[in-house]
Coordinates of C-alpha atoms in Angstrom, one line a residue:
R4 CA -47.9 85.9 4.2
N5 CA -46.5 83.2 6.3
R6 CA -49.8 81.2 6.1
T7 CA -49.6 81.4 2.3
W8 CA -46.0 80.3 2.3
Y9 CA -46.8 77.3 4.5
R10 CA -49.7 76.3 2.3
Y11 CA -47.6 76.0 -0.8
H12 CA -44.1 75.3 0.5
H13 CA -44.2 71.5 0.6
L14 CA -45.9 71.3 -2.8
F15 CA -43.4 73.7 -4.3
R16 CA -40.5 71.9 -2.8
D17 CA -41.6 68.5 -4.1
L18 CA -42.2 69.9 -7.6
L19 CA -38.8 71.7 -7.5
R20 CA -36.9 68.5 -6.5
S21 CA -38.7 66.5 -9.2
E22 CA -37.8 69.1 -11.8
L23 CA -34.2 69.2 -10.7
E24 CA -33.6 65.4 -10.7
H25 CA -32.2 65.6 -14.2
R26 CA -30.3 68.8 -13.8
E27 CA -26.7 69.3 -12.7
P28 CA -25.9 68.9 -9.0
G29 CA -26.1 72.1 -6.9
T30 CA -29.0 73.6 -8.7
A31 CA -31.5 72.9 -5.9
A32 CA -29.2 74.5 -3.3
E33 CA -28.8 77.5 -5.5
L34 CA -32.5 78.0 -6.0
S35 CA -33.1 77.5 -2.2
R36 CA -30.5 80.2 -1.6
R37 CA -32.2 82.5 -4.0
A38 CA -35.6 81.8 -2.3
M39 CA -34.0 82.5 1.0
E40 CA -32.8 85.9 -0.2
W41 CA -36.2 86.8 -1.7
C42 CA -38.0 85.8 1.5
E43 CA -35.6 87.8 3.7
A44 CA -35.9 90.9 1.4
H45 CA -39.7 90.6 1.8
G46 CA -39.6 90.2 5.6
L47 CA -40.5 86.5 5.6
L48 CA -37.8 85.4 8.1
E49 CA -39.2 82.0 9.0
P50 CA -39.5 80.8 5.3
A51 CA -36.1 82.3 4.7
L52 CA -34.8 80.2 7.6
H53 CA -36.1 77.0 6.1
Y54 CA -34.7 77.8 2.7
A55 CA -31.3 78.7 4.3
H56 CA -31.3 75.3 5.9
E57 CA -32.1 73.5 2.6
A58 CA -29.3 75.5 0.9
G59 CA -26.8 74.5 3.6
E60 CA -26.2 78.2 4.5
A61 CA -25.1 77.6 8.1
D62 CA -24.3 81.2 8.9
A63 CA -27.6 82.4 7.5
V64 CA -29.5 79.7 9.5
A65 CA -27.9 81.0 12.7
H66 CA -28.7 84.6 11.8
F67 CA -32.3 83.8 11.3
I68 CA -32.7 81.7 14.4
E69 CA -31.1 84.6 16.4
Q70 CA -33.8 86.9 15.1
L71 CA -36.7 84.5 15.5
T72 CA -36.1 82.7 18.8
L73 CA -37.5 85.3 21.2
P74 CA -40.5 86.3 19.1
T75 CA -41.3 82.6 18.5
Y76 CA -41.0 81.7 22.1
Y77 CA -43.1 84.6 23.3
A78 CA -45.7 83.5 20.7
G79 CA -45.9 80.0 22.2
G80 CA -43.8 78.3 19.5
V81 CA -41.5 76.2 21.7
A82 CA -42.1 73.1 19.5
T83 CA -41.0 75.1 16.5
L84 CA -37.9 76.2 18.3
E85 CA -37.0 72.7 19.2
T86 CA -37.2 71.7 15.6
W87 CA -34.7 74.4 14.6
L88 CA -32.4 73.5 17.5
G89 CA -32.4 69.9 16.4
W90 CA -30.3 70.9 13.4
Y91 CA -27.3 71.5 15.7
D92 CA -24.8 69.0 17.1
D93 CA -21.9 69.6 19.5
G94 CA -19.6 70.6 16.7
L95 CA -21.9 73.3 15.3
L96 CA -22.6 74.7 18.8
G97 CA -18.9 75.6 19.2
R98 CA -19.2 77.7 16.0
Y99 CA -22.4 79.4 17.1
P100 CA -22.3 80.3 20.8
T101 CA -25.4 82.5 20.4
I102 CA -27.4 79.4 19.4
A103 CA -25.9 77.5 22.3
V104 CA -27.2 80.1 24.8
L105 CA -30.6 80.3 23.2
G106 CA -30.9 76.5 23.1
A107 CA -29.8 76.3 26.8
W108 CA -32.5 78.7 27.7
I109 CA -35.2 76.7 25.9
F110 CA -34.1 73.3 27.4
H111 CA -34.0 74.7 30.9
L112 CA -37.5 76.2 30.5
T113 CA -38.9 72.9 29.2
G114 CA -37.5 70.9 32.2
R115 CA -34.4 69.3 30.6
P116 CA -31.6 70.7 32.8
A117 CA -28.9 68.2 31.7
K118 CA -29.3 69.2 28.0
G119 CA -29.5 72.8 29.0
A120 CA -26.3 72.6 31.0
R121 CA -24.5 70.9 28.1
W122 CA -25.5 73.7 25.7
E123 CA -24.5 76.3 28.2
R124 CA -21.1 74.7 28.6
A125 CA -20.7 74.8 24.8
A126 CA -21.4 78.5 24.8
Q127 CA -18.8 79.1 27.6
R128 CA -16.1 77.0 25.9
S129 CA -16.6 78.6 22.5
T130 CA -13.7 80.7 21.3
V131 CA -15.7 82.3 18.5
M132 CA -16.3 86.0 18.8
P133 CA -19.7 86.5 17.0
E134 CA -21.3 89.7 16.1
L135 CA -24.2 89.9 18.5
P136 CA -27.6 90.9 17.1
D137 CA -28.4 93.0 20.1
G138 CA -25.2 95.1 19.9
S139 CA -23.5 93.4 22.9
A140 CA -19.7 93.5 22.7
S141 CA -19.4 89.8 23.6
I142 CA -21.4 86.7 24.4
E143 CA -20.5 87.1 28.1
P144 CA -23.6 89.2 29.2
W145 CA -25.8 86.6 27.4
I146 CA -24.3 83.8 29.5
A147 CA -24.4 86.0 32.6
T148 CA -28.2 86.5 32.1
L149 CA -28.6 82.7 31.7
R150 CA -26.7 82.1 34.9
G151 CA -29.0 84.5 36.7
F152 CA -31.7 81.9 36.2
T153 CA -29.6 78.7 36.5
C154 CA -28.1 80.1 39.7
P155 CA -25.3 77.5 40.1
D156 CA -23.3 79.3 42.7
G157 CA -25.9 80.9 45.0
I158 CA -27.7 84.1 45.4
E159 CA -24.8 86.5 45.7
R160 CA -23.2 85.3 42.4
M161 CA -26.7 85.4 40.8
L162 CA -26.9 89.1 41.7
A163 CA -23.4 89.7 40.4
D164 CA -24.1 88.0 37.1
C165 CA -27.2 90.0 36.6
E166 CA -25.5 93.3 37.4
L167 CA -22.7 92.4 34.9
A168 CA -25.4 91.6 32.3
L169 CA -27.3 94.9 32.9
D170 CA -24.0 96.9 32.6
T171 CA -22.8 95.2 29.4
L172 CA -25.8 94.1 27.4
G173 CA -26.3 95.8 24.0
P174 CA -28.6 98.7 23.4
E175 CA -31.2 96.8 21.5
G176 CA -32.8 95.5 24.6
W177 CA -32.2 91.7 24.3
W178 CA -32.1 90.0 27.7
Q179 CA -32.5 93.3 29.5
A180 CA -35.9 92.4 31.0
S181 CA -34.6 88.9 31.9
A182 CA -31.5 90.2 33.6
Q183 CA -33.5 92.8 35.5
L184 CA -36.1 90.2 36.6
A185 CA -33.4 87.8 37.9
A186 CA -31.7 90.7 39.7
A187 CA -35.0 91.6 41.4
A188 CA -35.5 88.0 42.5
A189 CA -31.9 88.0 43.9
H190 CA -32.8 91.0 46.1
A191 CA -35.9 89.3 47.2
F192 CA -34.1 86.1 48.2
R193 CA -31.5 88.1 50.1
G194 CA -34.4 89.5 52.2
D195 CA -34.3 93.0 50.7
S196 CA -38.0 93.5 49.9
G197 CA -37.7 97.2 49.2
R198 CA -35.0 96.9 46.5
A199 CA -36.8 93.8 45.1
R200 CA -40.1 95.7 44.8
A201 CA -38.5 98.6 42.9
A202 CA -36.5 96.2 40.6
F203 CA -39.6 94.1 39.8
V204 CA -41.4 97.3 38.7
V205 CA -38.6 98.1 36.3
A206 CA -38.5 94.5 35.1
A207 CA -42.2 94.6 34.3
E208 CA -41.8 97.9 32.4
L209 CA -38.8 96.6 30.4
A210 CA -40.6 93.3 29.6
G211 CA -43.8 95.0 28.5
A212 CA -41.8 97.3 26.2
A213 CA -39.9 94.4 24.7
G214 CA -42.8 92.0 24.4
G215 CA -41.3 89.7 27.0
T216 CA -44.6 88.3 28.2
D217 CA -43.2 85.6 30.6
E218 CA -40.9 88.1 32.3
E219 CA -43.7 90.6 32.6
S220 CA -46.0 87.9 34.1
V221 CA -43.4 86.7 36.6
A222 CA -42.6 90.3 37.6
F223 CA -46.3 91.1 38.5
A224 CA -46.6 87.7 40.3
E225 CA -43.6 88.6 42.4
L226 CA -45.0 92.0 43.1
A227 CA -48.2 90.3 44.2
L228 CA -46.3 88.0 46.6
L229 CA -44.4 91.0 48.1
A230 CA -47.8 92.8 48.6
M231 CA -49.1 89.8 50.5
E232 CA -46.1 89.8 52.8
A233 CA -46.9 93.5 53.6
G234 CA -50.6 92.6 54.1
A235 CA -51.7 94.7 51.1
W236 CA -54.2 92.2 49.7
E237 CA -56.0 94.5 47.4
Q238 CA -52.7 95.4 45.7
A239 CA -51.8 91.7 45.7
A240 CA -55.1 90.8 44.0
S241 CA -54.5 93.5 41.3
H242 CA -50.9 92.3 40.6
A243 CA -51.9 88.6 40.6
G244 CA -54.8 89.3 38.2
R245 CA -52.5 91.1 35.8
A246 CA -49.9 88.3 35.9
V247 CA -52.5 85.7 35.0
A248 CA -54.1 87.9 32.3
I249 CA -50.7 88.4 30.6
A250 CA -50.0 84.7 30.7
E251 CA -53.4 83.8 29.3
K252 CA -53.4 86.5 26.6
A253 CA -49.9 85.5 25.4
K254 CA -50.9 81.8 25.5
I255 CA -47.9 81.0 27.7
D256 CA -50.0 79.4 30.4
D257 CA -48.3 76.1 29.8
Y258 CA -44.8 77.6 30.3
L259 CA -42.8 77.2 33.5
A260 CA -42.9 81.0 34.2
S261 CA -46.7 81.1 34.4
G262 CA -46.7 78.9 37.5
L263 CA -45.9 81.9 39.8
A264 CA -48.8 83.8 38.3
F265 CA -51.3 81.1 39.1
A266 CA -49.7 80.5 42.5
S267 CA -50.2 84.2 43.4
A268 CA -53.7 84.2 42.1
A269 CA -54.5 81.0 44.1
R270 CA -53.2 82.6 47.3
V271 CA -55.5 85.6 46.7
A272 CA -58.4 83.3 46.1
V273 CA -57.7 81.5 49.4
H274 CA -57.5 84.8 51.2
K275 CA -61.0 85.8 49.8
G276 CA -62.4 82.4 50.8
D277 CA -63.0 81.4 47.1
V278 CA -61.9 77.8 47.4
A279 CA -63.3 76.9 43.9
Q280 CA -61.2 79.6 42.2
A281 CA -58.1 78.6 44.3
R282 CA -58.4 75.0 43.2
E283 CA -58.8 76.0 39.5
H284 CA -55.4 77.9 39.7
V285 CA -53.9 75.0 41.6
A286 CA -54.8 72.6 38.9
R287 CA -53.1 74.7 36.3
I288 CA -49.9 74.8 38.4
H289 CA -49.9 71.0 38.8
R290 CA -49.8 70.6 35.0
L291 CA -46.6 72.5 35.1
R292 CA -44.9 70.4 37.8
P293 CA -43.0 68.2 35.2
L294 CA -41.1 71.4 34.2
F295 CA -39.8 72.1 37.7
S296 CA -36.1 71.4 37.8
H297 CA -32.7 72.6 39.0
G298 CA -32.2 74.1 35.6
F299 CA -34.1 77.2 36.6
P300 CA -34.1 76.5 40.3
W301 CA -35.4 79.7 41.9
V302 CA -38.4 79.8 39.6
S303 CA -39.2 76.1 40.2
V304 CA -38.6 76.2 44.0
Q305 CA -40.5 79.4 44.6
T306 CA -43.5 78.2 42.6
G307 CA -43.4 74.9 44.6
L308 CA -43.3 76.7 47.9
E309 CA -46.2 78.9 47.0
L310 CA -48.2 75.9 45.9
T311 CA -47.4 74.2 49.2
R312 CA -48.8 77.2 51.1
V313 CA -52.0 77.0 49.1
H314 CA -52.5 73.3 49.8
L315 CA -51.9 73.8 53.5
A316 CA -54.5 76.6 53.5
L317 CA -56.9 74.3 51.7
G318 CA -56.3 71.6 54.4
E319 CA -54.4 69.2 52.2
P320 CA -51.2 68.5 54.1
A321 CA -50.4 65.2 52.2
V322 CA -50.4 67.0 48.8
A323 CA -48.5 69.9 50.3
G324 CA -45.9 67.5 51.6
T325 CA -45.5 65.9 48.1
V326 CA -45.0 69.3 46.4
L327 CA -42.7 70.5 49.1
S328 CA -40.5 67.3 48.8
E329 CA -40.0 68.2 45.1
A330 CA -38.9 71.7 46.0
E331 CA -36.6 70.3 48.6
A332 CA -35.0 67.9 46.0
I333 CA -34.1 70.9 43.9
L334 CA -32.7 72.7 46.9
R335 CA -30.4 69.8 47.5
V336 CA -28.9 70.4 44.1
R337 CA -29.0 74.2 44.4
P338 CA -28.8 74.8 48.2
R339 CA -27.7 78.4 48.3
L340 CA -31.0 80.1 47.3
G341 CA -31.2 82.4 50.3
T342 CA -34.6 82.9 51.9
L343 CA -36.2 80.2 49.7
A344 CA -34.3 77.6 51.7
E345 CA -35.5 79.1 54.9
Q346 CA -39.1 79.2 53.7
A347 CA -38.8 75.5 52.8
R348 CA -37.7 74.6 56.3
E349 CA -40.5 76.5 57.9
L350 CA -43.1 74.9 55.5
R351 CA -41.7 71.5 56.4
Q352 CA -42.5 72.1 60.0
R353 CA -46.0 73.2 59.1
V354 CA -46.6 70.2 57.0
A355 CA -45.3 67.9 59.8
A356 CA -47.6 69.7 62.3
T357 CA -50.8 69.4 60.2
S358 CA -50.0 65.8 59.2
T359 CA -50.2 64.6 62.8
P360 CA -53.5 63.5 64.4
G361 CA -53.4 66.7 66.5
G362 CA -53.1 68.7 63.4
A363 CA -56.4 67.4 62.0
W364 CA -58.0 70.5 63.5
A365 CA -56.3 72.5 60.8
L366 CA -58.6 70.8 58.2
S367 CA -61.6 72.5 59.8
L368 CA -60.7 76.1 59.1
T369 CA -63.7 78.2 58.1
A370 CA -63.7 80.5 55.1
A371 CA -63.4 83.5 57.5
E372 CA -60.4 81.9 59.2
L373 CA -58.8 81.2 55.8
R374 CA -59.1 84.8 55.0
L375 CA -57.5 85.8 58.3
L376 CA -54.7 83.2 58.3
P377 CA -52.3 84.9 55.8
L378 CA -52.6 88.2 57.7
L379 CA -51.5 86.5 60.9
T380 CA -48.0 86.0 59.4
T381 CA -47.6 89.8 58.8
H382 CA -46.6 92.7 61.1
L383 CA -50.1 94.0 61.2
A384 CA -51.8 94.3 64.6
F385 CA -55.4 93.0 65.2
P386 CA -57.0 96.5 64.8
Q387 CA -55.2 97.0 61.4
I388 CA -56.2 93.5 60.3
G389 CA -59.8 94.3 61.3
E390 CA -59.7 97.4 59.1
R391 CA -58.6 95.4 56.1
L392 CA -61.2 92.8 56.6
F393 CA -63.9 95.2 57.7
L394 CA -64.3 93.4 61.0
S395 CA -64.0 94.4 64.6
R396 CA -60.9 93.8 66.7
T397 CA -62.9 91.4 68.9
T398 CA -64.0 89.3 65.9
I399 CA -60.4 89.1 64.7
K400 CA -59.2 88.1 68.1
T401 CA -61.9 85.4 68.3
Q402 CA -61.1 84.0 64.9
A403 CA -57.3 84.1 65.7
I404 CA -57.8 82.1 68.9
S405 CA -59.8 79.5 67.0
I406 CA -57.0 79.2 64.4
Y407 CA -54.4 78.8 67.2
R408 CA -56.4 76.0 68.7
K409 CA -56.9 74.2 65.4
F410 CA -53.1 74.4 64.7
G411 CA -52.1 73.5 68.2
V412 CA -50.2 76.8 68.8
S413 CA -50.5 79.5 71.4
S414 CA -49.6 82.7 69.4
R415 CA -49.0 84.2 66.0

């Protein structure tokens, strides 16, 4: 029905305006209002939105945008959303704080933190008490969820904002998956892997039920990264594969959130020694780098750090250093990101080591050594690593000694 409406909308509008040129003023607005009502009654919300805009029905426009923003975003319609948001100036944002929050979300996601922050401030300053479409009692939990991603005051406040949102969001499910995902990330960046893992599972379930494809993809990517930390590479491969599949099926592979899916999949590919597959995932992440910003800092920094790891494993310290510098620039604006800051410092030391003449040995890692390398950073002993890679303890020890020599170190 929407395709039929689009096909005839412009022709109808032009004919209507021509017909009304000689009629009394206000007739066109009245007919657009009637068209809006008819479309709404028949479930054609997007056409109804455009007719509401032509009729000058500001409240109706806000109502339709509230209903359409998340489904349109999840369907890959960011350009469409930006057209609608372009109808709002600072004065209108004060009247419609829900639109201000939704717009801030979109601008942060598309790498425009300054504009996103301005719309977020408009929502915070608004004194209007709108009726929230998800049943929330106020706009506060919406803003708290947004702050869970913008993280302006560090990880502890990020977690507090998310918990506030989860306690007070309305029953319709809006933002529940987003708040749960950010809360899980906060646990991870506080170093609490156990609570983080359980919270990411809940986030994936909530997002899947609500159609929140980017939150679901990120949740599975995070679960993959946690599995890697524990040395559970089969589980990591399963989670990473699911994260990528969700992003590709939903056509959100050019969204900021999909970067973590590709990063987790790239690390799995490196572990398996599949350099070609790793480079394919890496190329997709690099296309997203213009979206990395301090607007959504933890998503941007974490993706950058994982990309740095992959480039180091591929023997590309110069590229790794460039990517890491971008993450460090975001950390200078948002320094209190818990373990992410610690990881950045550790990676800077690795980049420096492999960028020196003595570190040139690191470029000669074999495929077998690349598979072993991630496991050397875990708690697993050599016999346990051998069981996972189906190799003897002696073989693991020999490969490990070779890696130590190439990196110029003496132990794990």
